[in-house]
PDB file of C-alpha atoms in Angstrom:
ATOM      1  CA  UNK A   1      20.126  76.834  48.528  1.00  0.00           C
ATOM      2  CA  UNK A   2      23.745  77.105  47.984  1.00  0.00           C
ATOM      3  CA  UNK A   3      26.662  75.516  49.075  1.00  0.00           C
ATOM      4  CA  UNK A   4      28.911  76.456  51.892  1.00  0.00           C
ATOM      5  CA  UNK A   5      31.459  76.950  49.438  1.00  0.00           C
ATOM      6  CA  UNK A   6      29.730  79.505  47.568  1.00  0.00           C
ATOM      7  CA  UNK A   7      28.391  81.325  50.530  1.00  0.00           C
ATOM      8  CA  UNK A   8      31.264  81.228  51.797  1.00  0.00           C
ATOM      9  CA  UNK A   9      32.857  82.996  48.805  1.00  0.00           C
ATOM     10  CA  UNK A  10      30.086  85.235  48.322  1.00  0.00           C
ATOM     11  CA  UNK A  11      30.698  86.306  51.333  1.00  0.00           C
ATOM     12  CA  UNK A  12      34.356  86.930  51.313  1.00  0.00           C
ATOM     13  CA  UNK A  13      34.117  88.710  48.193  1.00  0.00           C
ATOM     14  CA  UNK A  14      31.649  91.483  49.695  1.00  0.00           C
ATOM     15  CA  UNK A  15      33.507  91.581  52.571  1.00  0.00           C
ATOM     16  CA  UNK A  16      36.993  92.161  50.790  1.00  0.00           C
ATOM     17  CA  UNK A  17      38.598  89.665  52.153  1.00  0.00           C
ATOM     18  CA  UNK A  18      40.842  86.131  51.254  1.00  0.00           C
ATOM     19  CA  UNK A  19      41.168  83.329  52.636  1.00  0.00           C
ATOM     20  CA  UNK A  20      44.060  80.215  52.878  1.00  0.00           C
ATOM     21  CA  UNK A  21      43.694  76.662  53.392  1.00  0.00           C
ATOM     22  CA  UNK A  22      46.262  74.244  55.382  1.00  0.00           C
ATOM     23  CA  UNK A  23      44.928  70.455  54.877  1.00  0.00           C
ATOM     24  CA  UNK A  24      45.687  67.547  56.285  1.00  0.00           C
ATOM     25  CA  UNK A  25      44.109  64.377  56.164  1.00  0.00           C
ATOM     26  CA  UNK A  26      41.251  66.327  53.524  1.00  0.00           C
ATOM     27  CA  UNK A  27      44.416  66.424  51.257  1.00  0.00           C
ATOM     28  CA  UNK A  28      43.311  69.209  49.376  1.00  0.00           C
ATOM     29  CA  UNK A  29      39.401  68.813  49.039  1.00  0.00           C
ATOM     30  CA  UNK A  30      38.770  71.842  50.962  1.00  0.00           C
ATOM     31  CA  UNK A  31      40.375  73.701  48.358  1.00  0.00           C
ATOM     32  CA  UNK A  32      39.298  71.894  45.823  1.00  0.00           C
ATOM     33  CA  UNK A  33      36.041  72.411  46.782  1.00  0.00           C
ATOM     34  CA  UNK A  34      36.589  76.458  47.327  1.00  0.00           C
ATOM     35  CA  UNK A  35      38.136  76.887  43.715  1.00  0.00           C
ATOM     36  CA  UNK A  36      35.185  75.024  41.865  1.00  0.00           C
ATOM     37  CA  UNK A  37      32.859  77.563  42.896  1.00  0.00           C
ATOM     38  CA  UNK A  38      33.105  80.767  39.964  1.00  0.00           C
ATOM     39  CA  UNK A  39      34.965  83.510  40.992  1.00  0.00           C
ATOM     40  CA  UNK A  40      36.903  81.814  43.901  1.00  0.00           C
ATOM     41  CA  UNK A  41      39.732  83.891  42.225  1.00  0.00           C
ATOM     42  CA  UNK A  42      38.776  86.590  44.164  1.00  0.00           C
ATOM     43  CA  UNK A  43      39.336  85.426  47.407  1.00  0.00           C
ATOM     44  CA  UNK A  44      40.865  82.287  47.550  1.00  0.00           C
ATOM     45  CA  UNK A  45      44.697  82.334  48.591  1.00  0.00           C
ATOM     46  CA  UNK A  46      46.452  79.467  47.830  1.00  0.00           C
ATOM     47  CA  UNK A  47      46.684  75.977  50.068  1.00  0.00           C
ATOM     48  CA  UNK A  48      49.610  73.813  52.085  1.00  0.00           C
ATOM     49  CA  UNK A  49      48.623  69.922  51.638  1.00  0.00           C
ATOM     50  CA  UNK A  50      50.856  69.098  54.928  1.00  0.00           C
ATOM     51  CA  UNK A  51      50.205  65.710  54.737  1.00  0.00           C
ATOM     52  CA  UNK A  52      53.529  64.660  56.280  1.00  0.00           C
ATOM     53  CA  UNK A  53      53.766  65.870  60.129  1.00  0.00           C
ATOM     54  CA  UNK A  54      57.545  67.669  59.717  1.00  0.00           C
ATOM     55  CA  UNK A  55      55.755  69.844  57.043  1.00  0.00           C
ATOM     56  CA  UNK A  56      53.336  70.417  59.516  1.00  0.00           C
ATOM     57  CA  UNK A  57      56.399  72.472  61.137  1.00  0.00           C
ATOM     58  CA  UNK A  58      58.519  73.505  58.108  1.00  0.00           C
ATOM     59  CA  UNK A  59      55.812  75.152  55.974  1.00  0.00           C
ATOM     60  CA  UNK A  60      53.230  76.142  58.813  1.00  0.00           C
ATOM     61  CA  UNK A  61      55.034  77.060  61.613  1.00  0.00           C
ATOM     62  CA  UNK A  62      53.351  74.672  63.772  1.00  0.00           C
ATOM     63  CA  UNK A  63      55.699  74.071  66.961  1.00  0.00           C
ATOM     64  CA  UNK A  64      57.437  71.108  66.776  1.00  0.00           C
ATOM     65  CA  UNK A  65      57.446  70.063  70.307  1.00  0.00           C
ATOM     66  CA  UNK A  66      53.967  70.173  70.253  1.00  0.00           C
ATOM     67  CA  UNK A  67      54.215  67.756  67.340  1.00  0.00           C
ATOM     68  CA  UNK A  68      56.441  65.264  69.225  1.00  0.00           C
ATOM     69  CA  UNK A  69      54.310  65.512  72.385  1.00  0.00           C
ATOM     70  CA  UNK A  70      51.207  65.009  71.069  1.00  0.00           C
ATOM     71  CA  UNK A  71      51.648  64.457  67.507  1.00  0.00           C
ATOM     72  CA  UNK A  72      49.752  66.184  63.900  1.00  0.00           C
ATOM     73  CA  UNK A  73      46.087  64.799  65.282  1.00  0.00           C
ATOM     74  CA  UNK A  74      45.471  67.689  68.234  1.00  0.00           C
ATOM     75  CA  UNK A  75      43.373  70.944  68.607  1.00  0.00           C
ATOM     76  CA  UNK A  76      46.619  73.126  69.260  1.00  0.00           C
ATOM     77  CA  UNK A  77      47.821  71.975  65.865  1.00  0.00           C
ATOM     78  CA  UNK A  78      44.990  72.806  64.003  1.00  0.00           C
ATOM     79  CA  UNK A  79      44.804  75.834  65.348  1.00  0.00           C
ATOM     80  CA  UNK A  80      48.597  76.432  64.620  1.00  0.00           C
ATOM     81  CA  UNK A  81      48.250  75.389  61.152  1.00  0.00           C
ATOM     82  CA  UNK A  82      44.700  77.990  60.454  1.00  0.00           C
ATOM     83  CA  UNK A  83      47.146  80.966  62.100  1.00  0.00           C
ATOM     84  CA  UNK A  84      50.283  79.702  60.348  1.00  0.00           C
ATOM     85  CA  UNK A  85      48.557  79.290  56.741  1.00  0.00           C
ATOM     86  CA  UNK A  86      47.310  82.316  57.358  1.00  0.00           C
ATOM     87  CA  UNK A  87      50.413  84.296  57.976  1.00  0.00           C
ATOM     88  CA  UNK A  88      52.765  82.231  55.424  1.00  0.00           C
ATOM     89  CA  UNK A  89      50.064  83.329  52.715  1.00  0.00           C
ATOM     90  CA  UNK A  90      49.015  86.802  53.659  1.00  0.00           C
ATOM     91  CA  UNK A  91      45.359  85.709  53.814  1.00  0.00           C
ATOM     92  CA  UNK A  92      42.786  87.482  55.656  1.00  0.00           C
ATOM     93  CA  UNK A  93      41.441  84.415  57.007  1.00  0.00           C
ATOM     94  CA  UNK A  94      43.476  80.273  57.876  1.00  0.00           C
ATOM     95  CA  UNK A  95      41.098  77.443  58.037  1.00  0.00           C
ATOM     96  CA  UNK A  96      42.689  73.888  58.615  1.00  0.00           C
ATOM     97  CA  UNK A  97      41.987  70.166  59.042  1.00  0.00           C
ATOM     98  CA  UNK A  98      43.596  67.279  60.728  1.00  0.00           C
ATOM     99  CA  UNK A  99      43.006  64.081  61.673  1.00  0.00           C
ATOM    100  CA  UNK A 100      42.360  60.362  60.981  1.00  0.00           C
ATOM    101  CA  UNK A 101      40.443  59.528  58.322  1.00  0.00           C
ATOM    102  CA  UNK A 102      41.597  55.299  58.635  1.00  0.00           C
ATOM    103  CA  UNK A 103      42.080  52.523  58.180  1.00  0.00           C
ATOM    104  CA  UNK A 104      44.362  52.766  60.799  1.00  0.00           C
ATOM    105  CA  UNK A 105      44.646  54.780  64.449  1.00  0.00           C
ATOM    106  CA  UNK A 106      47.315  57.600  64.295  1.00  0.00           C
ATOM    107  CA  UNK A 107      49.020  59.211  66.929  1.00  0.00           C
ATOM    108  CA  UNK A 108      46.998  57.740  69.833  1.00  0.00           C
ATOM    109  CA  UNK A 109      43.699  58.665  68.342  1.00  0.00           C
ATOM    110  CA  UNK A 110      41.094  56.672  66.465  1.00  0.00           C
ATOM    111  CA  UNK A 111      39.684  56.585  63.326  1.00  0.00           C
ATOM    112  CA  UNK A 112      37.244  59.544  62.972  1.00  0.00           C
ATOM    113  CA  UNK A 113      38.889  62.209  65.705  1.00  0.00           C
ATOM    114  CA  UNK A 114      39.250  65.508  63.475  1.00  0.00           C
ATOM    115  CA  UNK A 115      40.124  68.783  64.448  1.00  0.00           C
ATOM    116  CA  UNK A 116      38.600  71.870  62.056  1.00  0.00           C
ATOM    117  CA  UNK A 117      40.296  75.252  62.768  1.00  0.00           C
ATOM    118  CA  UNK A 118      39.726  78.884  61.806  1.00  0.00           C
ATOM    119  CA  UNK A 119      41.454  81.945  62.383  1.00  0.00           C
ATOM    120  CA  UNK A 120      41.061  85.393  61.047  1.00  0.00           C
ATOM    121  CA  UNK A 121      41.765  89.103  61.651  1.00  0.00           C
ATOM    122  CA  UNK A 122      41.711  91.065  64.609  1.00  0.00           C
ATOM    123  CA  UNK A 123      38.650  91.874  65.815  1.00  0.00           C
ATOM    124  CA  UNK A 124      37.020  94.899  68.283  1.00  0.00           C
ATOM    125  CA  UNK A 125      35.377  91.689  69.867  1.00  0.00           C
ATOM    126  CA  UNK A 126      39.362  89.791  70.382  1.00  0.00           C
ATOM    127  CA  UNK A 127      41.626  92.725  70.107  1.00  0.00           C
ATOM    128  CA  UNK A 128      44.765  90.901  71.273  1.00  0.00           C
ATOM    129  CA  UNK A 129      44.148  87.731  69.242  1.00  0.00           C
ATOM    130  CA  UNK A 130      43.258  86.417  65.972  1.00  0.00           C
ATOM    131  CA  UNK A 131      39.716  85.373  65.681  1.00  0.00           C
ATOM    132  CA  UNK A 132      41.008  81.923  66.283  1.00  0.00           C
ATOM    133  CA  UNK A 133      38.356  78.916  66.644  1.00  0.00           C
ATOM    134  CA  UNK A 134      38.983  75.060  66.880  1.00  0.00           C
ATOM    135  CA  UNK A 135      35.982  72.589  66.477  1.00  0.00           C
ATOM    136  CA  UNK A 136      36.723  68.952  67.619  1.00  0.00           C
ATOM    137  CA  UNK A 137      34.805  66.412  65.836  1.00  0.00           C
ATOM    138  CA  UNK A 138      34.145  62.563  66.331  1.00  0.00           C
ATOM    139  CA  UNK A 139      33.060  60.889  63.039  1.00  0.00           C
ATOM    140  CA  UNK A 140      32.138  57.146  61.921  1.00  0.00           C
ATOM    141  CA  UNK A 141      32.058  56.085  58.501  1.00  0.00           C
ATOM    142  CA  UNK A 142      34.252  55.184  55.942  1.00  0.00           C
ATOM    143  CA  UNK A 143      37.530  56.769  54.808  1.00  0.00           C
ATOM    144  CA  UNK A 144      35.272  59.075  52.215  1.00  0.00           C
ATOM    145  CA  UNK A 145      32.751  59.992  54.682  1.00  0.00           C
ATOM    146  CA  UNK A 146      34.899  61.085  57.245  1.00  0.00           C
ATOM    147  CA  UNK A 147      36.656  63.069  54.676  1.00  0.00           C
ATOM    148  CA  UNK A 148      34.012  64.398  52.995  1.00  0.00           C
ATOM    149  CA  UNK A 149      32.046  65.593  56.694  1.00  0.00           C
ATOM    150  CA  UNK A 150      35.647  67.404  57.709  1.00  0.00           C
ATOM    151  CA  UNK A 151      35.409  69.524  54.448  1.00  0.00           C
ATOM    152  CA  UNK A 152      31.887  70.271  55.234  1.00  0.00           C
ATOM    153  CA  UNK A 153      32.616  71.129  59.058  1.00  0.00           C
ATOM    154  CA  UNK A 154      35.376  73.328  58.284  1.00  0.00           C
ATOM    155  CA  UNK A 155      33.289  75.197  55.709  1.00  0.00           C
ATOM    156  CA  UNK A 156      30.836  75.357  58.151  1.00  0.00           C
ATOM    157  CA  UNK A 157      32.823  76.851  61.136  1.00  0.00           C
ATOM    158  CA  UNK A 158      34.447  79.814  59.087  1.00  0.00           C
ATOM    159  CA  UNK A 159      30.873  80.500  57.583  1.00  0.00           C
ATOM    160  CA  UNK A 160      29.976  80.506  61.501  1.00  0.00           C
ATOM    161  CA  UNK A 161      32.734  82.478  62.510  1.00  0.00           C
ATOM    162  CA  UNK A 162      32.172  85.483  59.040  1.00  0.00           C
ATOM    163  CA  UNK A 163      28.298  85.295  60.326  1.00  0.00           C
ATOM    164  CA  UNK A 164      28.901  85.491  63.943  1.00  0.00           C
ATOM    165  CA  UNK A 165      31.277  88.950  63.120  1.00  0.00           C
ATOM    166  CA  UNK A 166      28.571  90.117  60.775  1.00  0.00           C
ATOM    167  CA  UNK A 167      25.165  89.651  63.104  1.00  0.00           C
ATOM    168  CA  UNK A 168      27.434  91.081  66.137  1.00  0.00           C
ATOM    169  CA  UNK A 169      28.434  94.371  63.411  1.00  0.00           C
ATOM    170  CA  UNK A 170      25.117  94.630  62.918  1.00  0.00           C
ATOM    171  CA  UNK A 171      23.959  94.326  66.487  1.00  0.00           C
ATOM    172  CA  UNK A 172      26.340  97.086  67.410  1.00  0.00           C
ATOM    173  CA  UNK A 173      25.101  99.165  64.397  1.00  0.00           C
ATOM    174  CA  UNK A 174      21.041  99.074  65.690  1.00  0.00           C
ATOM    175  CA  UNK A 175      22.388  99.761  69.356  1.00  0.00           C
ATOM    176  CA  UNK A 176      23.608 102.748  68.167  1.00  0.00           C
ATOM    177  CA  UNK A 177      20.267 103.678  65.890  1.00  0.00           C
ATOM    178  CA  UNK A 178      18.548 102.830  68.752  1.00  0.00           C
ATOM    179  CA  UNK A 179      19.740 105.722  71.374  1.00  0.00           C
ATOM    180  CA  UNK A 180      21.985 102.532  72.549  1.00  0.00           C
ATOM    181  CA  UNK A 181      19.213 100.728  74.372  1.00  0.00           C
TER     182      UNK A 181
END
């Protein structure tokens, strides 16, 4: 079987589409782990390592009173930083991480909260929005692990999201084979 980083490629590069990266605290693994698989080229963007909460704001567009209220670790700024990767490099599709990886709390929030986020192009399904998703996550282990499982979930929730669009295509297609029945 192959990895979610080469499925996910794969599937990008039938589909015509690229994707973008904003990381957190996976501090570039995510992309690291998209551009090892051959002919990532393709479809792989670029990536914003926004390690440092103002850049969060500066390079992402993430609002910054949403960063002083409730600081980087939050679902509304992963989801900010998936649309605003997205936009700053003309990508099809924005995936994103954030959150505490240790030794230490941050921002109110204990070790192992992480937010994943995707977001991608308009849909017939979400007309008025971005196919925006956010996936919280509460994970133990060490500083590695926790890293290592937010790569993996993000992966995972854009391959869920690309899937989702393609069974739901496809659904529509035999509807209309079928008389619409």
């Amino acid at each position: 079987m192959s990895s979610p980083a080469t499925e996910l490629v794969r599937l990008l590069t039938v589909r015509g589409e690229t994707l973008a990266v904003a990381e957190s605290l996976t501090g570039g693994l995510v992309a690291a782990e998209i551009t090892a698989v051959p002919g990532a080229s393709k479809v792989f963007r670029g990536s914003v390592t926004a390690y440092a909460t103002e850049l969060k704001h500066r390079l992402l567009g993430v609002d910054a009173a949403l960063l002083k209220r409730r600081g980087a670790v939050d679902p509304q700024v992963a989801a900010q930083m998936a649309a605003g990767v997205r936009k700053a490099l003309d990508a099809d599709w924005g995936i994103a991480t954030t959150g505490v990886a240790g030794p230490d709390p941050q921002d109110g929030q204990p070790v192992g909260t992480v937010f994943v986020a995707a977001d991608g192009p308009l849909t017939p399904a979400a007309p008025s929005a971005g196919g925006g998703k956010v996936e919280a996550l509460r994970l133990n282990g060490s500083r590695t692990e926790i890293r290592r499982e937010s790569v993996r979930s993000v992966l995972a929730l854009l391959l869920e999201r690309i899937a989702g669009e393609q069974f739901g295509n496809e659904r529509a297609q035999d509807t209309e084979r079928n008389g619409g029945f």
